[in-house]
XYZ file of C-alpha atoms in Angstrom:
394
model
C 0.000 0.000 0.000
C 1.305 3.470 -0.909
C 1.523 5.685 2.150
C 3.337 8.547 0.419
C 1.797 12.028 0.663
C -1.542 12.581 -1.020
C -1.586 12.787 -4.802
C -4.321 15.476 -4.640
C -1.885 18.319 -5.166
C -2.808 21.973 -5.473
C -2.071 23.054 -9.025
C -1.011 26.591 -8.236
C 1.591 27.009 -10.934
C 4.592 26.265 -8.741
C 7.612 24.468 -10.105
C 8.524 21.319 -8.148
C 10.243 22.320 -4.919
C 12.609 19.385 -5.039
C 13.131 19.151 -1.289
C 12.550 16.155 0.991
C 8.994 17.334 1.722
C 8.102 18.102 -1.898
C 4.499 16.972 -2.399
C 3.466 17.359 1.250
C 0.494 19.720 1.612
C 0.366 21.705 4.867
C -2.790 23.510 5.956
C -1.441 26.249 8.189
C -4.096 27.533 10.586
C -1.497 29.046 12.897
C -0.563 32.654 13.528
C 2.014 34.893 15.212
C 5.279 32.943 15.776
C 5.515 29.323 16.973
C 3.201 27.818 14.348
C 4.316 29.998 11.425
C 7.970 29.303 12.249
C 7.245 25.554 12.175
C 5.427 25.734 8.853
C 8.167 27.886 7.313
C 10.699 25.198 8.246
C 8.482 22.642 6.461
C 8.048 24.968 3.488
C 11.805 25.500 3.179
C 12.140 21.733 2.779
C 9.657 21.636 -0.090
C 6.206 21.371 1.473
C 3.348 23.321 -0.082
C 2.088 25.500 2.774
C -1.279 27.233 2.500
C -1.514 29.883 5.195
C -5.097 30.467 6.307
C -5.645 34.016 7.554
C -8.615 35.863 8.953
C -9.790 38.960 7.060
C -7.617 41.024 9.412
C -4.552 38.917 8.667
C -1.917 37.420 10.919
C -1.309 39.610 13.981
C 2.350 40.020 13.056
C 1.372 41.951 9.917
C 0.549 44.834 12.279
C 3.653 44.543 14.473
C 5.624 47.443 13.096
C 7.974 49.245 12.833
C 10.349 48.147 11.427
C 9.028 47.584 7.915
C 10.289 46.532 4.487
C 8.310 48.191 1.685
C 5.511 48.807 4.174
C 5.313 45.215 5.463
C 6.232 44.330 9.039
C 9.614 42.626 9.158
C 8.298 40.443 11.995
C 5.804 38.896 9.573
C 8.413 38.594 6.841
C 10.787 36.672 9.116
C 8.554 33.612 9.427
C 6.317 33.354 6.349
C 8.391 32.752 3.209
C 7.532 29.944 0.776
C 3.813 30.083 1.681
C 0.513 30.846 -0.031
C -2.006 33.104 1.738
C -5.750 32.539 1.591
C -8.234 34.666 3.523
C -11.028 32.676 5.164
C -13.527 33.961 7.706
C -14.299 30.840 9.712
C -17.470 32.471 11.028
C -18.820 32.560 7.470
C -20.468 29.302 6.399
C -19.073 29.401 2.884
C -15.535 30.154 3.993
C -15.741 27.503 6.692
C -16.707 24.935 4.060
C -13.578 25.925 2.101
C -11.452 25.553 5.230
C -12.856 22.097 5.853
C -12.109 21.025 2.287
C -8.540 22.205 2.751
C -8.274 20.180 5.967
C -9.664 17.118 4.202
C -6.985 17.297 1.515
C -4.041 18.189 3.728
C -1.205 15.854 4.669
C -0.438 18.084 7.664
C -2.547 20.566 9.617
C -0.887 22.969 12.065
C -2.914 25.160 14.434
C -2.273 27.207 17.540
C -5.664 28.368 18.733
C -6.427 27.985 22.421
C -7.205 24.313 23.149
C -10.747 23.636 22.000
C -10.798 26.618 19.658
C -10.741 24.585 16.456
C -13.633 22.411 17.678
C -15.958 25.408 17.381
C -15.493 25.170 13.634
C -15.421 21.409 13.245
C -11.694 21.628 12.522
C -10.408 19.821 15.613
C -8.411 16.641 15.207
C -11.320 14.266 15.717
C -13.444 16.039 13.121
C -10.687 16.370 10.535
C -9.441 12.801 11.045
C -12.945 11.438 10.523
C -12.691 12.514 6.862
C -8.898 12.446 6.571
C -7.619 9.626 8.815
C -4.034 9.884 7.570
C -3.675 13.555 8.511
C -0.773 14.588 10.732
C -2.431 17.140 12.983
C -0.146 19.363 15.076
C -1.672 21.444 17.840
C 0.430 24.114 19.585
C -0.667 25.858 22.781
C 0.788 27.867 25.605
C 0.178 25.522 28.513
C -1.319 22.297 27.144
C -4.904 21.061 26.745
C -5.604 20.210 30.419
C -5.369 22.566 33.375
C -3.743 25.305 31.325
C -6.160 25.217 28.399
C -7.659 28.601 29.315
C -4.314 30.397 29.604
C -3.083 32.569 26.711
C 0.235 31.425 25.247
C 2.566 34.399 25.042
C 6.306 33.858 25.040
C 6.989 36.548 27.644
C 4.485 34.959 29.986
C 6.175 31.585 29.598
C 9.629 33.098 30.077
C 8.325 34.401 33.402
C 6.496 31.365 34.763
C 8.977 28.732 33.507
C 11.880 30.220 35.464
C 13.919 31.624 32.576
C 13.558 35.219 33.749
C 14.684 34.209 37.235
C 17.959 33.178 35.580
C 18.385 36.198 33.317
C 19.817 39.531 34.389
C 22.292 40.876 36.936
C 22.695 38.827 40.107
C 21.661 41.805 42.231
C 19.135 43.265 39.786
C 15.674 42.555 38.383
C 14.845 39.601 36.132
C 14.982 40.146 32.365
C 13.369 38.495 29.394
C 15.503 37.146 26.577
C 15.924 39.503 23.632
C 13.932 37.216 21.327
C 10.813 35.055 21.792
C 13.008 32.037 22.377
C 10.305 29.589 23.479
C 8.034 30.409 20.537
C 10.883 29.682 18.143
C 11.928 26.469 19.888
C 8.324 25.299 20.104
C 8.111 25.813 16.354
C 11.239 23.737 15.856
C 9.908 20.937 18.062
C 6.632 21.017 16.134
C 8.413 20.784 12.772
C 10.529 17.875 14.021
C 7.425 16.109 15.321
C 5.633 16.569 11.995
C 8.496 15.043 10.018
C 8.677 12.097 12.438
C 4.910 11.574 12.133
C 5.135 11.679 8.340
C 7.793 8.977 8.498
C 5.466 6.875 10.689
C 2.625 7.427 8.228
C 4.857 6.392 5.348
C 5.424 3.036 7.062
C 1.930 2.429 8.428
C -0.564 4.721 6.697
C -1.560 6.117 10.093
C -1.984 9.789 10.825
C -1.821 11.066 14.376
C -2.370 13.977 16.730
C 0.718 15.869 17.887
C 0.475 18.282 20.810
C 3.165 20.574 22.163
C 3.120 23.668 24.321
C 5.396 26.548 25.232
C 5.758 25.643 28.913
C 6.847 22.056 28.238
C 9.305 23.283 25.623
C 10.585 25.914 28.064
C 11.319 23.348 30.768
C 13.103 21.167 28.222
C 15.030 24.167 26.887
C 16.298 25.102 30.350
C 18.254 21.805 30.200
C 20.959 21.890 32.911
C 19.008 24.444 34.970
C 15.843 22.355 35.229
C 17.909 19.191 35.689
C 19.739 20.853 38.575
C 16.402 21.147 40.322
C 14.681 17.881 39.374
C 17.770 15.713 39.983
C 19.640 17.577 42.724
C 17.021 19.815 44.330
C 19.152 22.881 43.541
C 17.160 25.956 42.526
C 19.282 28.004 40.087
C 19.447 31.781 40.420
C 20.543 34.805 38.421
C 24.283 35.128 37.970
C 24.410 37.925 35.427
C 26.660 36.790 32.602
C 28.356 34.086 34.638
C 27.798 30.359 34.208
C 27.024 28.173 37.245
C 29.243 25.284 36.124
C 31.862 26.691 33.728
C 34.444 29.412 34.368
C 35.493 31.561 32.641
C 32.388 31.748 30.449
C 31.440 35.430 30.324
C 32.305 38.901 29.043
C 35.596 40.246 30.386
C 36.724 43.900 30.149
C 39.722 44.732 27.973
C 41.445 48.067 27.458
C 38.689 49.410 25.200
C 35.663 47.155 25.681
C 34.382 43.716 26.565
C 35.373 40.379 25.043
C 33.623 37.043 25.550
C 36.178 34.618 27.008
C 35.486 30.907 27.422
C 37.590 28.072 28.823
C 35.366 25.036 28.579
C 37.968 22.499 29.675
C 41.273 22.235 31.485
C 43.415 22.467 28.362
C 41.701 25.640 27.206
C 42.222 27.223 30.622
C 45.933 26.463 30.610
C 46.333 27.913 27.126
C 44.333 30.991 28.106
C 46.441 31.659 31.193
C 49.629 31.224 29.180
C 48.647 33.504 26.298
C 47.545 36.149 28.798
C 51.026 36.115 30.296
C 50.207 34.361 33.592
C 51.712 30.864 33.163
C 51.815 30.388 36.930
C 48.030 30.385 36.973
C 48.047 27.658 34.330
C 50.147 25.410 36.577
C 48.557 26.249 39.930
C 47.063 23.015 41.358
C 44.286 25.042 42.966
C 42.959 25.786 39.466
C 43.580 22.395 37.880
C 39.968 21.293 37.269
C 36.725 23.041 36.439
C 35.398 22.403 39.928
C 38.575 23.928 41.363
C 38.180 26.990 39.170
C 34.561 27.442 40.199
C 35.696 27.335 43.847
C 38.358 29.968 43.195
C 36.314 31.979 40.696
C 36.890 35.375 42.372
C 40.683 35.083 42.488
C 40.962 33.834 38.916
C 38.653 36.530 37.607
C 40.746 39.231 39.266
C 43.886 37.902 37.596
C 42.205 37.557 34.200
C 40.844 41.106 34.365
C 44.282 42.498 35.247
C 45.875 40.869 32.216
C 43.057 41.649 29.767
C 43.101 45.329 30.733
C 46.558 45.720 29.202
C 45.456 45.359 25.551
C 42.469 46.100 23.305
C 39.677 43.612 22.716
C 40.773 43.153 19.094
C 44.379 42.498 20.108
C 43.338 39.911 22.667
C 40.811 38.378 20.244
C 43.593 37.742 17.740
C 46.006 36.335 20.315
C 43.503 34.165 22.190
C 41.895 32.772 19.044
C 45.296 31.768 17.670
C 45.861 29.400 20.614
C 42.483 27.722 20.132
C 40.593 29.288 23.031
C 37.031 30.487 22.310
C 36.501 34.240 22.466
C 34.717 36.930 20.531
C 33.308 40.447 20.530
C 29.774 41.349 21.616
C 28.269 42.364 18.290
C 25.029 44.096 17.491
C 22.785 42.209 15.036
C 24.374 43.887 12.033
C 27.754 42.661 13.256
C 26.420 39.132 13.574
C 25.167 39.166 9.991
C 28.442 40.658 8.806
C 30.424 37.928 10.582
C 28.329 35.202 8.956
C 28.961 36.821 5.567
C 32.680 37.032 6.312
C 32.716 33.320 7.186
C 31.022 32.367 3.923
C 27.718 31.326 5.497
C 25.665 33.519 3.138
C 23.056 34.357 5.792
C 20.718 36.407 3.590
C 18.615 34.826 0.834
C 16.043 36.199 -1.604
C 13.296 34.413 -3.471
C 13.479 34.708 -7.274
C 10.073 36.421 -7.471
C 9.429 40.077 -8.164
C 9.262 40.990 -4.475
C 12.695 39.532 -3.736
C 12.267 40.016 0.011
C 15.526 39.384 1.910
C 15.163 36.774 4.663
C 17.574 34.788 6.813
C 18.795 31.487 5.397
C 17.554 28.180 6.783
C 20.293 27.166 9.248
C 20.775 23.589 8.007
C 22.613 22.532 4.840
C 21.780 19.266 3.093
C 24.136 17.583 0.664
C 21.302 16.146 -1.456
C 17.999 17.825 -0.553
C 18.744 21.453 0.327
C 16.170 23.994 1.464
C 14.791 26.234 -1.263
C 13.611 29.824 -1.281
C 10.860 29.838 -3.862
C 8.472 32.555 -2.743
C 8.669 35.751 -0.742
C 6.263 36.018 2.227
C 2.835 36.550 0.629
C 0.678 39.658 0.889
C -2.594 39.058 2.714
C -4.893 36.912 0.572
C -2.511 36.945 -2.387
C -3.470 33.388 -3.336
C -7.110 33.322 -2.262
C -8.511 32.976 -5.778
C -6.109 30.216 -6.812
C -6.586 28.220 -3.616
C -10.356 28.556 -3.690
C -10.470 27.497 -7.334
C -8.364 24.418 -6.608
C -10.467 23.459 -3.591
C -13.659 23.843 -5.630
C -12.393 21.159 -7.992
C -12.835 17.411 -7.612
């Protein structure tokens, strides 16, 4: 029995994507960040993604400035390679179109509050009744049980998960991360789950329901910090830019500015001490292991600061890097992009369409099935006529 993706493809004039998910049809009922990030990852790998939007459009279309040709860059960052169709699910005719899309889809992704899709007969049970092989991915803030009524905003989850208790100066207030980190990582987990479920369907013909939520992803993302508590009963706390288990692993002041300096193992520490001109520190038995260095953190930091203050950050960057010890400047975002360009990573890509919107390259390279950048993020409803016409067909 053939369990490959459905042969009922939308004929929307696209050339074959050629990626590993070419031929997979994704009905994207998600909005804002976690869901759209997941579906963009699938689209980059060749899936046909039809983004269903309300008449008002995805919220991120209004999150501006900044803008590119009048369009919010927030929206542009997570919606390339998609088609946009406007459907008002409160309208009977539009709802019928949405249901036909769900019936034909290989994958459906949604991030309404738990139970929200059931109001429209688009919940997993309803969709699977007509499309039993569908891979249905539901994303929420706090899961479908006791947290079903809670809104899923990244900042809220950063607060309640414990991340903000770990972020900021040791003697100052908690801070959020500078990006919606749990939304993005939830999107990545969702995309991974979808590809695993498609592999299962390929073997068995079975679709399934996938559920993930920001809080569960947050606790997984906190890795060593949550493990410190669940396995050792230790509640982590803010340490500014310091690391609880590795030292040095932080910004250090040089003659003209800060430099990130890292010694992740004993060999790196010895090389760092030597290149800084303090070979005695490299051989001191009190500093021989990472645990020893954590114990003597204050003394070592004082000695490192004294040596680093004698030269500029660039001078120390050159010298420290040459001996194989990790270090680097604290760039602004433009500096980060420039570094990636300097290293040949080609971080900026443009679709070959007329819009040619610049977006950030998919971070994974594939030797045989690379990501593709076929379409710029679509204007609201840009593909409504084509999608509706296809869905009206047999």
